[in-house]
Structure formats: structure tokens, C-alpha cells
């Protein structure tokens, strides 16, 4: 037989852990944003991708200048995606290929990167972050702030970022938000 005092104590402990988890998440998000600032990056824009009524991910684009001009992309940038839903590495790769095909890239342009992406990308769970850091003509992927792989080919970053930032993107409103444009105009 449970005593009312024990039940109240368990409920209180449960609430305390939930509040502490929320506080830890807020601290983690602040540290992440601070680390980009410490590296000299400024947010250009951010956007949430929703399919039907499911929020899939939240993405943010950072550059040194705080702006992004598609005709003259910066040499250094960070593109971070925080996933709000689980996605397998295989599904992520499949969706990436579908977007490249939508953009009209030939298989010859992206096929060379598929084995490398298979090796780099893990299965992703809600709350995980995948970031692309472009620097020195290299594309460096980070998963939850840990470096997980590098693609040395300079053309990869533009091919990958075209999914979100190209004129032909399948999500023009998301692109506008990432570029910090006012989509209400």
C-alpha cells in the first residue's frame, strides 16, 4: 500500500527532473550559439521545415558577415540542422538524392559523394544536430558537435547547400527565411 506522502514525493521528484532537463537544454542551446559567435559567425537566418502537420527540422545558416549572397557565396559558413523527428541515415541520403534530382543535378555530379555520405551520416533522433562547416574548400560534418567526417572536394558544399539555397529549391519560403529575407513583402 502506497502512502500519500511517498506519491507526492515521487511526483515532485519527477517534476524537478523535468524542469532540470529543460534548463539543461536551454544552457546547451546557449553554449552552441555562443560557440559560433566565438568563431566569428553571425546568424543569417533560420527556418523550420514542416511537412503536412509534422515539424521535421529547424535549420540555421551562419556566415562571418551575417549575410549570404547566392551569386558570391562566402568561403566560410556553417549550416546547422536540428532534427525534430527521427530519420535513418539511409532515408536522409535518399531524401538528399531526391532533392539533387529535383534541382536538375546529374548523377555524375553527386554520385561520387554518396559513399562518403553513407560513411559519415548516422541515424538521427529527435533533438540531434547535424552541421556542415565549410572552410578552406572543405566540407566538415559535425553530429551533436562532434566531427564525423570531411569531404575534401570544393564543389560538394555548393551542391549540398543548393538543396536549401538554390533558386530552384523545392522550398522557396524556407530559403527566404534562411537568407534572412522578409517573406511577407
Coordinates of N, CA and C in Angstrom, one line a residue:
X1 N 0.8 -1.2 0.0 CA 0.0 0.0 0.0 C 0.9 1.2 0.0
X2 N 0.6 2.2 -0.9 CA 1.4 3.4 -1.0 C 0.9 4.5 -0.1
X3 N 1.8 5.2 0.5 CA 1.4 6.3 1.4 C 1.3 7.6 0.5
X4 N 0.3 8.4 0.8 CA 0.2 9.7 0.0 C 1.4 10.5 0.0
X5 N 2.2 10.5 1.1 CA 3.4 11.3 1.1 C 4.4 10.8 0.2
X6 N 4.5 9.5 0.0 CA 5.5 8.9 -0.9 C 5.1 9.3 -2.4
X7 N 3.8 9.2 -2.7 CA 3.4 9.5 -4.0 C 3.6 11.0 -4.3
X8 N 3.4 11.9 -3.4 CA 3.6 13.3 -3.6 C 5.1 13.5 -3.8
X9 N 6.0 12.9 -3.0 CA 7.4 13.0 -3.2 C 7.9 12.5 -4.6
X10 N 7.3 11.4 -5.0 CA 7.7 10.9 -6.4 C 7.3 11.9 -7.5
X11 N 6.1 12.4 -7.3 CA 5.6 13.4 -8.3 C 6.5 14.6 -8.3
X12 N 6.9 15.1 -7.1 CA 7.7 16.3 -7.0 C 9.1 16.0 -7.6
X13 N 9.7 14.8 -7.4 CA 11.0 14.5 -8.0 C 10.9 14.4 -9.5
X14 N 9.8 13.9 -10.0 CA 9.6 13.8 -11.4 C 9.5 15.2 -12.0
X15 N 8.8 16.1 -11.4 CA 8.7 17.4 -11.9 C 10.0 18.1 -11.9
X16 N 10.8 17.9 -10.8 CA 12.1 18.5 -10.6 C 13.0 18.1 -11.7
X17 N 13.0 16.8 -12.1 CA 13.9 16.3 -13.1 C 13.5 16.9 -14.5
X18 N 12.2 17.0 -14.7 CA 11.7 17.6 -16.0 C 12.1 19.0 -16.1
X19 N 12.0 19.8 -15.1 CA 12.5 21.2 -15.1 C 14.0 21.3 -15.3
X20 N 14.7 20.4 -14.6 CA 16.2 20.4 -14.8 C 16.6 20.1 -16.2
X21 N 15.9 19.1 -16.8 CA 16.2 18.7 -18.2 C 15.9 19.9 -19.1
X22 N 14.8 20.6 -18.9 CA 14.5 21.8 -19.7 C 15.6 22.9 -19.5
X23 N 16.1 23.1 -18.3 CA 17.2 24.1 -18.1 C 18.4 23.6 -18.7
X24 N 18.8 22.3 -18.7 CA 20.0 21.8 -19.3 C 19.9 22.1 -20.8
X25 N 18.7 21.8 -21.4 CA 18.6 22.1 -22.9 C 18.8 23.5 -23.2
X26 N 18.3 24.4 -22.4 CA 18.4 25.9 -22.7 C 19.9 26.3 -22.6
X27 N 20.6 25.7 -21.6 CA 22.1 26.0 -21.4 C 22.8 25.5 -22.6
X28 N 22.5 24.2 -23.1 CA 23.1 23.6 -24.2 C 22.9 24.5 -25.5
X29 N 21.7 25.0 -25.7 CA 21.5 25.8 -26.9 C 22.2 27.1 -26.8
X30 N 22.3 27.7 -25.6 CA 23.1 28.9 -25.5 C 24.6 28.7 -25.8
X31 N 25.1 27.6 -25.3 CA 26.5 27.3 -25.5 C 26.8 27.1 -27.0
X32 N 25.9 26.4 -27.6 CA 26.1 26.2 -29.1 C 26.1 27.5 -29.8
X33 N 25.2 28.4 -29.5 CA 25.1 29.7 -30.2 C 26.4 30.5 -29.9
X34 N 26.8 30.5 -28.6 CA 28.0 31.2 -28.2 C 29.2 30.7 -28.9
X35 N 29.3 29.4 -29.2 CA 30.5 28.9 -29.8 C 30.6 29.4 -31.2
X36 N 29.5 29.5 -32.0 CA 29.5 30.1 -33.3 C 30.0 31.5 -33.3
X37 N 29.4 32.3 -32.3 CA 29.8 33.7 -32.1 C 31.3 33.8 -31.8
X38 N 31.8 32.9 -31.0 CA 33.2 32.8 -30.6 C 34.1 32.6 -31.8
X39 N 33.6 31.8 -32.8 CA 34.3 31.6 -34.0 C 34.1 32.7 -35.0
X40 N 33.4 33.7 -34.7 CA 33.2 34.8 -35.5 C 32.0 34.7 -36.5
X41 N 31.1 33.8 -36.3 CA 30.0 33.6 -37.2 C 28.7 34.3 -36.6
X42 N 27.9 34.8 -37.5 CA 26.7 35.5 -37.2 C 25.6 34.8 -38.0
X43 N 24.4 34.7 -37.3 CA 23.3 34.1 -37.9 C 22.8 34.9 -39.1
X44 N 22.6 34.3 -40.2 CA 22.0 34.9 -41.4 C 20.5 34.8 -41.3
X45 N 20.0 33.6 -41.0 CA 18.6 33.3 -40.9 C 18.3 31.9 -40.4
X46 N 17.1 31.6 -40.1 CA 16.7 30.3 -39.6 C 15.3 30.0 -40.1
X47 N 15.0 28.7 -40.2 CA 13.7 28.3 -40.7 C 13.4 26.9 -40.2
X48 N 12.1 26.6 -40.0 CA 11.6 25.3 -39.6 C 10.9 24.7 -40.9
X49 N 11.3 23.4 -41.1 CA 10.7 22.7 -42.2 C 9.6 21.8 -41.7
X50 N 8.4 22.0 -42.2 CA 7.2 21.2 -41.8 C 6.7 20.5 -43.0
X51 N 6.3 19.3 -42.9 CA 5.7 18.5 -44.0 C 4.3 18.1 -43.5
X52 N 3.3 18.6 -44.2 CA 1.9 18.5 -43.8 C 1.8 19.1 -42.4
X53 N 1.6 18.3 -41.3 CA 1.5 18.9 -40.0 C 2.6 18.4 -39.1
X54 N 3.7 17.8 -39.7 CA 4.8 17.3 -38.9 C 6.0 18.3 -39.0
X55 N 6.5 18.8 -37.9 CA 7.7 19.6 -37.9 C 8.9 18.6 -38.0
X56 N 9.7 18.7 -39.1 CA 10.8 17.8 -39.4 C 12.1 18.3 -38.8
X57 N 12.5 19.5 -39.1 CA 13.7 20.0 -38.6 C 13.7 21.6 -38.6
X58 N 14.7 22.1 -37.8 CA 14.9 23.5 -37.7 C 16.3 23.8 -38.2
X59 N 16.5 24.6 -39.2 CA 17.8 24.9 -39.8 C 18.2 26.3 -39.6
X60 N 19.6 26.5 -39.5 CA 20.1 27.9 -39.3 C 21.4 28.0 -40.1
X61 N 21.5 29.1 -40.8 CA 22.6 29.5 -41.6 C 23.5 30.6 -40.9
X62 N 24.8 30.3 -40.8 CA 25.7 31.3 -40.2 C 26.8 31.6 -41.2
X63 N 27.2 32.9 -41.3 CA 28.4 33.3 -42.0 C 29.2 34.3 -41.2
X64 N 30.4 34.6 -41.6 CA 31.2 35.5 -40.9 C 30.6 36.9 -41.0
X65 N 30.0 37.3 -42.1 CA 29.5 38.6 -42.3 C 28.0 38.8 -41.8
X66 N 27.3 37.6 -41.6 CA 25.9 37.7 -41.3 C 25.0 37.8 -42.5
X67 N 25.6 37.6 -43.7 CA 24.8 37.7 -44.9 C 25.3 36.6 -45.9
X68 N 24.4 36.3 -46.8 CA 24.7 35.3 -47.8 C 24.2 35.7 -49.2
X69 N 25.1 35.9 -50.1 CA 24.8 36.3 -51.5 C 25.0 35.0 -52.4
X70 N 23.9 34.4 -52.9 CA 24.0 33.2 -53.6 C 25.0 33.3 -54.8
X71 N 25.0 34.4 -55.5 CA 25.9 34.6 -56.6 C 27.4 34.7 -56.2
X72 N 27.7 34.9 -54.9 CA 29.0 35.1 -54.4 C 29.1 34.5 -53.0
X73 N 28.9 33.1 -52.9 CA 28.8 32.6 -51.5 C 30.1 32.7 -50.8
X74 N 30.0 32.9 -49.5 CA 31.2 33.1 -48.6 C 32.1 31.8 -48.6
X75 N 33.4 32.0 -48.3 CA 34.3 30.9 -48.3 C 34.1 30.1 -47.0
X76 N 33.6 30.7 -46.0 CA 33.3 30.0 -44.7 C 31.9 30.2 -44.3
X77 N 31.2 29.1 -43.9 CA 29.9 29.2 -43.3 C 29.6 28.0 -42.5
X78 N 28.5 28.0 -41.8 CA 28.0 26.9 -41.0 C 26.5 26.8 -41.3
X79 N 26.1 25.6 -41.7 CA 24.7 25.3 -41.9 C 24.3 24.2 -40.9
X80 N 23.4 24.5 -40.0 CA 23.1 23.5 -38.9 C 21.6 23.1 -39.0
X81 N 21.4 21.9 -38.8 CA 20.0 21.3 -38.8 C 19.8 20.6 -37.5
X82 N 18.8 21.1 -36.8 CA 18.4 20.3 -35.6 C 17.1 19.6 -35.9
X83 N 17.2 18.3 -35.8 CA 16.1 17.4 -36.2 C 15.0 17.3 -35.1
X84 N 13.8 17.4 -35.6 CA 12.7 17.3 -34.6 C 11.9 16.0 -34.7
X85 N 12.4 15.2 -35.7 CA 11.9 13.8 -35.9 C 13.0 12.9 -36.1
X86 N 12.8 11.6 -35.9 CA 13.9 10.6 -36.2 C 13.9 10.4 -37.7
X87 N 15.2 10.1 -38.2 CA 15.3 9.8 -39.6 C 16.6 8.9 -39.7
X88 N 16.4 7.8 -40.4 CA 17.6 6.9 -40.6 C 18.6 7.6 -41.5
X89 N 19.8 7.1 -41.5 CA 20.8 7.6 -42.4 C 20.5 7.3 -43.8
X90 N 19.9 6.1 -44.0 CA 19.5 5.7 -45.4 C 18.4 6.6 -45.9
X91 N 17.4 7.0 -45.1 CA 16.4 7.9 -45.5 C 16.9 9.3 -45.8
X92 N 17.8 9.7 -44.9 CA 18.4 11.1 -45.1 C 19.1 11.1 -46.5
X93 N 19.9 10.1 -46.8 CA 20.6 10.0 -48.0 C 19.6 10.0 -49.2
X94 N 18.6 9.2 -49.1 CA 17.6 9.1 -50.2 C 16.9 10.5 -50.4
X95 N 16.6 11.2 -49.3 CA 15.9 12.5 -49.5 C 16.9 13.5 -50.1
X96 N 18.2 13.4 -49.8 CA 19.2 14.3 -50.3 C 19.3 14.0 -51.8
X97 N 19.4 12.8 -52.2 CA 19.4 12.5 -53.7 C 18.2 12.9 -54.4
X98 N 17.0 12.8 -53.8 CA 15.8 13.2 -54.4 C 15.8 14.8 -54.6
X99 N 16.4 15.5 -53.7 CA 16.5 16.9 -53.8 C 17.5 17.3 -54.9
X100 N 18.6 16.6 -55.0 CA 19.6 16.9 -56.1 C 18.9 16.6 -57.4
X101 N 18.1 15.6 -57.5 CA 17.4 15.3 -58.8 C 16.4 16.4 -59.1
X102 N 15.7 16.8 -58.1 CA 14.8 17.9 -58.3 C 15.5 19.2 -58.8
X103 N 16.7 19.4 -58.3 CA 17.4 20.6 -58.8 C 18.0 20.5 -60.2
X104 N 18.0 19.2 -60.7 CA 18.5 19.0 -62.0 C 19.9 18.6 -62.1
X105 N 20.5 18.3 -61.0 CA 21.9 17.8 -61.0 C 22.0 16.4 -61.6
X106 N 23.0 16.2 -62.4 CA 23.2 14.9 -63.0 C 23.7 13.9 -62.0
X107 N 23.5 12.7 -62.2 CA 24.0 11.6 -61.3 C 25.5 11.7 -61.2
X108 N 26.2 12.1 -62.3 CA 27.6 12.2 -62.3 C 28.1 13.3 -61.4
X109 N 27.3 14.3 -61.1 CA 27.7 15.4 -60.2 C 27.6 15.0 -58.8
X110 N 26.7 14.1 -58.4 CA 26.6 13.8 -57.0 C 26.9 12.4 -56.6
X111 N 27.0 11.5 -57.6 CA 27.2 10.1 -57.3 C 28.5 9.8 -56.5
X112 N 29.6 10.6 -56.8 CA 30.8 10.4 -56.2 C 30.8 10.7 -54.7
X113 N 29.8 11.4 -54.2 CA 29.7 11.8 -52.8 C 28.9 10.8 -52.0
X114 N 28.1 9.9 -52.6 CA 27.2 9.0 -51.9 C 27.9 8.1 -51.0
X115 N 29.0 7.4 -51.4 CA 29.7 6.5 -50.5 C 30.2 7.3 -49.2
X116 N 30.7 8.5 -49.4 CA 31.3 9.2 -48.3 C 30.1 9.6 -47.3
X117 N 29.0 10.1 -47.9 CA 27.9 10.4 -47.0 C 27.3 9.2 -46.3
X118 N 27.3 8.1 -46.9 CA 26.9 6.8 -46.2 C 27.8 6.6 -45.0
X119 N 29.1 6.8 -45.2 CA 30.0 6.6 -44.1 C 29.9 7.6 -43.0
X120 N 29.6 8.8 -43.4 CA 29.5 9.9 -42.4 C 28.2 10.0 -41.6
X121 N 27.1 10.0 -42.3 CA 25.8 10.3 -41.6 C 25.3 9.1 -40.8
X122 N 25.0 9.4 -39.5 CA 24.4 8.4 -38.6 C 22.9 8.4 -38.7
X123 N 22.3 7.4 -38.1 CA 20.8 7.6 -37.9 C 20.6 8.7 -36.9
X124 N 19.6 9.5 -37.1 CA 19.3 10.7 -36.4 C 18.0 10.6 -35.6
X125 N 18.1 11.0 -34.4 CA 16.9 11.0 -33.5 C 16.5 12.5 -33.1
X126 N 15.2 12.6 -32.8 CA 14.7 14.0 -32.5 C 15.7 14.6 -31.4
X127 N 16.1 15.8 -31.7 CA 17.0 16.6 -30.8 C 18.4 16.6 -31.3
X128 N 18.8 15.6 -32.2 CA 20.1 15.6 -32.7 C 20.4 16.8 -33.7
X129 N 21.7 17.2 -33.8 CA 22.1 18.2 -34.7 C 23.1 17.7 -35.6
X130 N 22.9 18.1 -36.9 CA 23.9 17.8 -37.9 C 24.3 19.1 -38.5
X131 N 25.6 19.4 -38.5 CA 26.1 20.7 -39.0 C 27.1 20.5 -40.1
X132 N 27.1 21.4 -41.1 CA 28.1 21.4 -42.1 C 28.9 22.7 -42.0
X133 N 30.2 22.6 -41.8 CA 31.1 23.7 -41.7 C 31.9 23.7 -43.0
X134 N 31.8 24.8 -43.7 CA 32.5 25.0 -45.0 C 33.7 25.9 -44.7
X135 N 34.9 25.4 -44.9 CA 36.1 26.2 -44.7 C 37.3 25.6 -45.5
X136 N 38.1 26.5 -46.1 CA 39.3 26.1 -46.8 C 38.9 25.1 -47.9
X137 N 37.8 25.3 -48.6 CA 37.3 24.5 -49.7 C 36.9 23.0 -49.3
X138 N 36.7 22.8 -48.0 CA 36.4 21.5 -47.4 C 35.0 21.6 -46.8
X139 N 34.3 20.5 -46.7 CA 33.0 20.4 -46.1 C 33.2 19.5 -44.9
X140 N 33.0 20.0 -43.7 CA 33.2 19.2 -42.5 C 31.9 19.0 -41.8
X141 N 31.5 17.8 -41.6 CA 30.2 17.5 -40.9 C 30.5 17.2 -39.4
X142 N 29.5 17.8 -38.6 CA 29.5 17.6 -37.2 C 28.2 17.0 -36.8
X143 N 28.2 16.0 -35.9 CA 27.0 15.4 -35.4 C 27.0 15.7 -33.9
X144 N 26.0 16.4 -33.4 CA 26.0 16.8 -32.0 C 27.3 17.3 -31.5
X145 N 27.9 18.2 -32.3 CA 29.1 19.0 -32.0 C 30.4 18.1 -32.1
X146 N 30.3 16.9 -32.6 CA 31.5 16.1 -32.8 C 31.7 15.9 -34.3
X147 N 33.0 16.1 -34.7 CA 33.3 16.0 -36.1 C 33.2 14.5 -36.5
X148 N 32.4 14.3 -37.6 CA 32.2 12.9 -38.0 C 32.7 12.6 -39.4
X149 N 33.1 13.7 -40.1 CA 33.6 13.4 -41.5 C 33.9 14.7 -42.3
X150 N 34.8 14.5 -43.3 CA 35.2 15.6 -44.1 C 35.1 15.2 -45.6
X151 N 34.6 16.1 -46.4 CA 34.6 15.9 -47.8 C 35.5 16.9 -48.4
X152 N 36.6 16.5 -49.0 CA 37.6 17.4 -49.5 C 37.3 18.2 -50.8
X153 N 36.3 17.7 -51.5 CA 36.0 18.3 -52.8 C 35.3 19.7 -52.6
X154 N 35.8 20.7 -53.2 CA 35.3 22.1 -53.0 C 33.8 22.2 -53.6
X155 N 33.5 21.5 -54.6 CA 32.2 21.6 -55.2 C 31.1 21.0 -54.4
X156 N 31.4 20.1 -53.4 CA 30.4 19.5 -52.6 C 29.5 20.5 -51.8
X157 N 30.2 21.4 -51.2 CA 29.4 22.3 -50.4 C 28.3 23.1 -51.2
X158 N 28.6 23.5 -52.4 CA 27.6 24.2 -53.2 C 26.5 23.3 -53.6
X159 N 26.9 22.0 -53.9 CA 25.9 21.0 -54.3 C 25.0 20.7 -53.2
X160 N 25.5 20.6 -52.0 CA 24.7 20.2 -50.8 C 23.9 21.4 -50.4
X161 N 24.4 22.6 -50.3 CA 23.7 23.8 -49.9 C 22.6 24.2 -50.9
X162 N 22.8 23.8 -52.2 CA 21.8 24.1 -53.2 C 20.4 23.6 -52.8
X163 N 20.4 22.5 -52.1 CA 19.1 21.9 -51.6 C 18.2 23.0 -51.0
X164 N 18.8 23.9 -50.2 CA 18.1 24.9 -49.4 C 18.2 26.3 -50.1
X165 N 19.4 26.6 -50.7 CA 19.7 28.0 -51.1 C 19.6 28.2 -52.6
X166 N 19.4 27.2 -53.4 CA 19.3 27.4 -54.8 C 18.0 28.1 -55.2
X167 N 18.0 28.8 -56.4 CA 16.8 29.4 -56.9 C 15.8 28.3 -57.2
X168 N 16.2 27.1 -57.5 CA 15.3 26.0 -57.9 C 14.9 25.2 -56.7
X169 N 15.2 25.6 -55.5 CA 14.9 24.8 -54.3 C 13.4 24.4 -54.3
X170 N 13.1 23.3 -53.7 CA 11.7 22.9 -53.6 C 11.0 23.6 -52.5
X171 N 11.7 24.4 -51.7 CA 11.1 25.1 -50.5 C 11.6 26.6 -50.5
X172 N 11.0 27.4 -51.5 CA 11.4 28.8 -51.6 C 11.2 29.6 -50.3
X173 N 10.1 29.4 -49.6 CA 9.9 30.1 -48.3 C 11.0 29.8 -47.3
X174 N 11.4 28.6 -47.2 CA 12.4 28.2 -46.3 C 13.7 28.9 -46.7
X175 N 14.0 28.9 -48.0 CA 15.2 29.6 -48.5 C 15.2 31.0 -48.0
X176 N 14.1 31.7 -48.2 CA 14.0 33.1 -47.9 C 14.2 33.3 -46.4
X177 N 13.7 32.5 -45.6 CA 13.9 32.6 -44.1 C 15.4 32.4 -43.8
X178 N 16.0 31.4 -44.4 CA 17.4 31.1 -44.2 C 18.3 32.3 -44.6
X179 N 17.9 33.0 -45.6 CA 18.7 34.1 -46.1 C 18.3 35.4 -45.4
X180 N 17.4 35.3 -44.4 CA 17.0 36.5 -43.6 C 16.1 37.5 -44.4
X181 N 15.5 37.0 -45.4 CA 14.6 37.8 -46.2 C 13.3 37.9 -45.6
X182 N 12.6 39.0 -45.7 CA 11.3 39.2 -45.2 C 10.3 38.6 -46.2
X183 N 9.7 37.5 -45.9 CA 8.8 36.8 -46.9 C 7.4 37.4 -47.0
X184 N 7.1 38.4 -46.1 CA 5.8 39.0 -46.1 C 5.7 40.2 -47.0
X185 N 6.9 40.6 -47.6 CA 6.9 41.7 -48.5 C 6.2 41.4 -49.8

